[in-house]
Coordinates of C-alpha atoms in Angstrom, one line a residue:
X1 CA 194.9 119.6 120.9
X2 CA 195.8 115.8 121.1
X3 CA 193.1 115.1 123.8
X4 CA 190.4 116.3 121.0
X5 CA 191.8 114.8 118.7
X6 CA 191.5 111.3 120.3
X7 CA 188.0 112.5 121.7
X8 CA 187.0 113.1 117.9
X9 CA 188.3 109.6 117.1
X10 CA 186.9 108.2 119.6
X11 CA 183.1 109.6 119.0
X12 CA 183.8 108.2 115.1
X13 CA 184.8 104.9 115.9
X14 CA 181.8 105.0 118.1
X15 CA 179.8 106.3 115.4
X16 CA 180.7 103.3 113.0
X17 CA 180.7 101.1 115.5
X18 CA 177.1 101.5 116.1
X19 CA 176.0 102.4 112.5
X20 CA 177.7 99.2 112.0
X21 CA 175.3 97.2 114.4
X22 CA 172.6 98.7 113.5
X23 CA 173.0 97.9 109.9
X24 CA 174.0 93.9 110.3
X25 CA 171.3 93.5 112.6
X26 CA 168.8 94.9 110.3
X27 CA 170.2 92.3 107.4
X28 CA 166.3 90.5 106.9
X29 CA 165.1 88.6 103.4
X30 CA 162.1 90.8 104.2
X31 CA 161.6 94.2 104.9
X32 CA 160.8 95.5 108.8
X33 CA 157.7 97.8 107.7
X34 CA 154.8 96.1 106.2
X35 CA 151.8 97.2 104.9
X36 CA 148.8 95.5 103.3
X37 CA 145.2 94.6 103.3
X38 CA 142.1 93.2 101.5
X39 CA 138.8 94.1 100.7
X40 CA 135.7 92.2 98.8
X41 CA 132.7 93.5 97.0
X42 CA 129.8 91.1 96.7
X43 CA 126.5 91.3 95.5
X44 CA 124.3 88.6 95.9
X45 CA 120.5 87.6 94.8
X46 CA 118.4 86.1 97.4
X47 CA 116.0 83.4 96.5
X48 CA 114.0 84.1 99.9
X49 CA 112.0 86.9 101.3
X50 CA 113.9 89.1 104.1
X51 CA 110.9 89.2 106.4
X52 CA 112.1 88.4 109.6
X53 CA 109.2 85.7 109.8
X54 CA 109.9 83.6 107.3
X55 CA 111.2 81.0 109.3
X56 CA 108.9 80.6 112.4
X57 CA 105.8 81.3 110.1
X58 CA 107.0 79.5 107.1
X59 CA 103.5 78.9 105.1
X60 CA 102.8 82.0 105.3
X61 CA 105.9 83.6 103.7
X62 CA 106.6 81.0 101.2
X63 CA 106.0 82.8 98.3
X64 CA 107.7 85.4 99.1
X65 CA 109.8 87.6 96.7
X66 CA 113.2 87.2 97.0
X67 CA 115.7 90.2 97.2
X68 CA 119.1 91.2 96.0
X69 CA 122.0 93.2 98.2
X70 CA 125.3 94.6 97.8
X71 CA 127.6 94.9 100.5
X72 CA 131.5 95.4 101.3
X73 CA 131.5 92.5 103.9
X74 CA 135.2 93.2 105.0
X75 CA 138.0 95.8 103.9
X76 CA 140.8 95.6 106.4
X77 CA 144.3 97.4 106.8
X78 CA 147.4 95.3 108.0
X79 CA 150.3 96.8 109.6
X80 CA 153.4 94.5 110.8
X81 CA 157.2 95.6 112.1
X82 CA 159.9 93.5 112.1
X83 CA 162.4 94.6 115.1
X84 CA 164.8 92.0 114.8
X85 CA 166.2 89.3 117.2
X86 CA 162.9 87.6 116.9
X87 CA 160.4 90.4 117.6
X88 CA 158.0 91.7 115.6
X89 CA 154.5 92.7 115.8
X90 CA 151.2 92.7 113.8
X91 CA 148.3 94.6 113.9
X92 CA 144.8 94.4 111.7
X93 CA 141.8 96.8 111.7
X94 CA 138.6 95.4 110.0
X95 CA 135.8 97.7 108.4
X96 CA 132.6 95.1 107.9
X97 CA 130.2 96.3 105.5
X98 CA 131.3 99.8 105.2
X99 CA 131.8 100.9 108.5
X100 CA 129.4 102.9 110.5
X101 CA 128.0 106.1 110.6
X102 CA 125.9 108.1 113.2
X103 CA 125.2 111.8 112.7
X104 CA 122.9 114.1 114.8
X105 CA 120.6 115.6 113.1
X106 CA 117.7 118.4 113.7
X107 CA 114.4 116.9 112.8
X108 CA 111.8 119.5 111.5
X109 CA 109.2 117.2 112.1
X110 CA 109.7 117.2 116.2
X111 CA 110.0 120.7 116.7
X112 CA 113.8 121.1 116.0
X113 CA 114.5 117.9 118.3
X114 CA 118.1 117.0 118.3
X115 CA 118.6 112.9 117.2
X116 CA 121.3 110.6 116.9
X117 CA 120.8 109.0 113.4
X118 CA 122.3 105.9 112.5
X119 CA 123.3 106.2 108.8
X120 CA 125.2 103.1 108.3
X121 CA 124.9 100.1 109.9
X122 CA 128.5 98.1 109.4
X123 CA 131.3 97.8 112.1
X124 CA 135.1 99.5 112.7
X125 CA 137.0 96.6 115.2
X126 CA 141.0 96.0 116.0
X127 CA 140.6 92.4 115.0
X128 CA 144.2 92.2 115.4
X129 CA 147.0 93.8 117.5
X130 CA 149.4 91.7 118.6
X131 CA 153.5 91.5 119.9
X132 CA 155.3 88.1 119.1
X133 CA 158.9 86.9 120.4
X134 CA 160.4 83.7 118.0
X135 CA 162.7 81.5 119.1
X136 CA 162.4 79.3 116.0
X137 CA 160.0 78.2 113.8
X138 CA 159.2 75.6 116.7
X139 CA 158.3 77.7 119.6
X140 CA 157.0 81.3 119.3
X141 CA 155.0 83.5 121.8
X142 CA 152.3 85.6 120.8
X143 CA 150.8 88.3 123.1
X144 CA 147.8 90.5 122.6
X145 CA 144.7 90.6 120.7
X146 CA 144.8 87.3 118.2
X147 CA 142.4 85.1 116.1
X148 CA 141.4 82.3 117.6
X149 CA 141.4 79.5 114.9
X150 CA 138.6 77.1 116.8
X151 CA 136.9 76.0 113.3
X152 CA 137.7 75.5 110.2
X153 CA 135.7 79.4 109.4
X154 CA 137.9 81.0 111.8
X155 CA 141.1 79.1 111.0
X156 CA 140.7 79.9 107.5
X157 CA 138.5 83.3 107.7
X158 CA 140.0 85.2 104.5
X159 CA 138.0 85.6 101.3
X160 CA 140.1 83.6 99.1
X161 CA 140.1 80.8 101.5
X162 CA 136.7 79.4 101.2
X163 CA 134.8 79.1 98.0
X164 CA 131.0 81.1 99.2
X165 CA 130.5 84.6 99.1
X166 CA 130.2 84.9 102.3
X167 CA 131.5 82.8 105.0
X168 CA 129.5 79.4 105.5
X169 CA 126.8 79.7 107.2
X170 CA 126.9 76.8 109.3
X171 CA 129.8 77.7 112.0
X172 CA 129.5 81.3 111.4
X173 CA 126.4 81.3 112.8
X174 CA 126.8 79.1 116.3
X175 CA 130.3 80.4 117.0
X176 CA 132.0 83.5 117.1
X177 CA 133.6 84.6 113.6
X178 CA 136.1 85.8 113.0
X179 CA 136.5 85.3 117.0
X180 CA 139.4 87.5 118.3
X181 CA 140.2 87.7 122.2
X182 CA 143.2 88.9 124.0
X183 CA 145.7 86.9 125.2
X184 CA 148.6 84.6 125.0
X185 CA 149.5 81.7 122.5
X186 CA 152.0 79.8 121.5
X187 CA 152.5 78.3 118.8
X188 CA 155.2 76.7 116.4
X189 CA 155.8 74.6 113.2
X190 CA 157.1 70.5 113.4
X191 CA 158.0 69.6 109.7
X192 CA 154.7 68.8 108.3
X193 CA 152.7 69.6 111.6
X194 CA 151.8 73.0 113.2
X195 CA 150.1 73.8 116.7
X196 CA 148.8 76.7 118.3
X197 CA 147.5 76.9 122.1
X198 CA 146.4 79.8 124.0
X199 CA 145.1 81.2 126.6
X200 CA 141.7 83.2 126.4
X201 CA 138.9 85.0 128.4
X202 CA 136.2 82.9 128.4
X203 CA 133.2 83.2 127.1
X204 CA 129.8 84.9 128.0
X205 CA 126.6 82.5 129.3
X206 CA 124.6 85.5 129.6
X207 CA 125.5 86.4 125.7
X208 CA 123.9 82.9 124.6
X209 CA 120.8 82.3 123.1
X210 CA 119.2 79.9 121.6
X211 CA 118.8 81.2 117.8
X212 CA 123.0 81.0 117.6
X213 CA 124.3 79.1 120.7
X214 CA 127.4 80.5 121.9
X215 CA 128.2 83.3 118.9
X216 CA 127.7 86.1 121.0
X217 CA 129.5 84.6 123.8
X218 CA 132.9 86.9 123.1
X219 CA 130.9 89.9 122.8
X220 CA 131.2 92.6 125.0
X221 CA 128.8 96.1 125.7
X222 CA 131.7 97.3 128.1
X223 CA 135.1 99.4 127.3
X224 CA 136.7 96.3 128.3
X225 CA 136.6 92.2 128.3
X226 CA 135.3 90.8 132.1
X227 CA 137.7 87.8 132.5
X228 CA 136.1 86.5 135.6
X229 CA 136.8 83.0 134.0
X230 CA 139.6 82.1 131.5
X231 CA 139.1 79.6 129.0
X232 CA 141.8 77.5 126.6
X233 CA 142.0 76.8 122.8
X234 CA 144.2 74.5 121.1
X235 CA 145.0 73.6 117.4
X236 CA 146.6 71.0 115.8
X237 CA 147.4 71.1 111.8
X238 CA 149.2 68.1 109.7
X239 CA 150.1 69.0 106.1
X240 CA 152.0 65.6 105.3
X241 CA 149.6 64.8 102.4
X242 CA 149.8 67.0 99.1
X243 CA 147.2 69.0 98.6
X244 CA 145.7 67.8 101.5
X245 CA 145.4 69.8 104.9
X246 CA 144.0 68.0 108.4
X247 CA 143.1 70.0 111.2
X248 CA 141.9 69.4 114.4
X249 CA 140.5 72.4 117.0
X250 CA 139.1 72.2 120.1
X251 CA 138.2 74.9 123.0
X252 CA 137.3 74.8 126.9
X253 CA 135.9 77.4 129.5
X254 CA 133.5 77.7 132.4
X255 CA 131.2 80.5 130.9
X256 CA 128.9 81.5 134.0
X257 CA 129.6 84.1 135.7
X258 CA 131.3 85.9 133.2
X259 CA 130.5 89.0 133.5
X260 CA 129.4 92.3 135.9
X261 CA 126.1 90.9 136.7
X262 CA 127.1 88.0 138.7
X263 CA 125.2 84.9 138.9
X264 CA 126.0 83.7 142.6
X265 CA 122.9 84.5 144.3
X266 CA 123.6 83.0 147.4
X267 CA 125.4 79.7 149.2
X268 CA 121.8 78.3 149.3
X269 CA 120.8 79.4 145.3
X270 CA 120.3 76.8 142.8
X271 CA 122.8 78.2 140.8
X272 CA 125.9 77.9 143.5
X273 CA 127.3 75.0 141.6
X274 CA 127.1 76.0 138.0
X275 CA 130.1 76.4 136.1
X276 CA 128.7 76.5 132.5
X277 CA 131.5 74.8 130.9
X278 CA 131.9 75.3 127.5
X279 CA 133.4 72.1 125.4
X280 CA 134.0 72.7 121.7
X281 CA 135.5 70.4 119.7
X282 CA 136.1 70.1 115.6
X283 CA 137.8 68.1 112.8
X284 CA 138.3 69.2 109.2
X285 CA 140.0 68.9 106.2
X286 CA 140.3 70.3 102.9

């Protein structure tokens, strides 16, 4: 009878003893589960014609009627845990201009021919999902898929940080935005100063053109990224001025041979020796 006793008082005091640790260590200003998101509607009138011409034949498509669109250019869901001790995690899904769509349909016209039809034309990507250890608010680690903040458009990609409908044109269209790779930064606060460094695969010569330079380089066709080549990114922020925010950026890969298809032909091929490096460099305020 006395040995269960004890046992009983035992299990209790083991009880409260963890419910006890369990409820200092989730003492936080800010609760574990988070949940949250954005979205933006925009419709916008176009003083130029949508042909696809109207560039590289410009005299011929200068008077052109303009033309107006509506679009949802980004609605995204945000899910975050705090697990204590320093550890937390963050994750973002990103639906750009409604999502897509693609149905198969029977067409009457082809003799009951199955088709796939595409009946919306927008995106569905894990822009973030990431798994962070803190050891202050000078020195934290950062692991998974993560924005990387090379640009001002990318550092500051959210609606209500720039002042256009739409992102400006100028870096979103000759670097990837919002670019997202997975990896490993770190990254950390010094009073009035901030940096970030990582590293990244690097990017994709074979994805470049000559329309958007290298904004197709982190785009993939595969169920996976090729990493043949890793690249690095680093940011530096200085916010010592009020109202006034300075930023440098800068990035660094070899870009050929990225990929499945390699590029190494042969010892004796002219392209042996190419490396493709990738410099990017970039200085802003605001």
């Amino acid at each position: 009878m006395k040995l269960k006793t004890i046992a009983k008082c035992a299990a209790l005091a083991l009880t409260l003893c963890v419910s006890s640790m369990q409820a200092q260590d989730s003492i936080t200003t800010k609760p574990r589960l988070t949940i949250g998101g954005y979205g933006e509607a925009v419709y916008t009138r176009n003083f130029y014609s949508d042909n696809m011409f109207r560039y590289s034949h410009a005299e011929r498509y200068k008077d052109a009627k303009g033309h107006g669109r509506i679009d949802l250019p980004h609605v995204v869901i945000n899910l975050g845990y705090d697990f204590g001790k320093g550890w937390s995690m963050g994750s973002e899904i990103e639906f750009e201009h409604g999502g897509s769509e693609v149905a198969v349909e029977i067409e009457a016209e082809e003799t009951g021919e199955f088709e796939h039809e595409i009946e919306r034309g927008g995106e569905v990507a894990l822009e973030q999902f990431w798994i962070q250890k803190s050891f202050g608010k000078g020195f934290n680690i950062r692991m998974g898929h993560i924005v990387v903040p090379v640009g001002q458009t990318n550092n500051a990609h959210l609606p209500t940080e720039f002042f256009t409908c739409y992102r400006p044109e100028g870096e979103f269209n000759i670097l990837p935005c919002t670019w997202h790779e997975t990896g490993i930064s770190l990254w950390g606060k010094f009073g009035d100063w901030r940096y970030e460094a990582m590293v990244i695969p690097a990017l994709n010569s074979n994805m470049f053109n000559n329309a958007n330079w290298v904004k197709n380089g982190s785009a993939s066709g595969y169920e996976f990224r090729v990493a043949n080549n890793l690249a690095g990114a680093l940011r530096i922020d200085n916010y010592s001025i009020k109202n006034l925010h300075l930023g440098v950026s800068g990035y660094i890969g070899n870009t050929f041979n990225n990929d499945i298809v390699t590029n190494e032909f042969s010892e004796t091929s002219q392209y042996k020796d190419v490396k493709g490096t990738v410099v990017i460099g970039t200085a802003e305020f605001d």
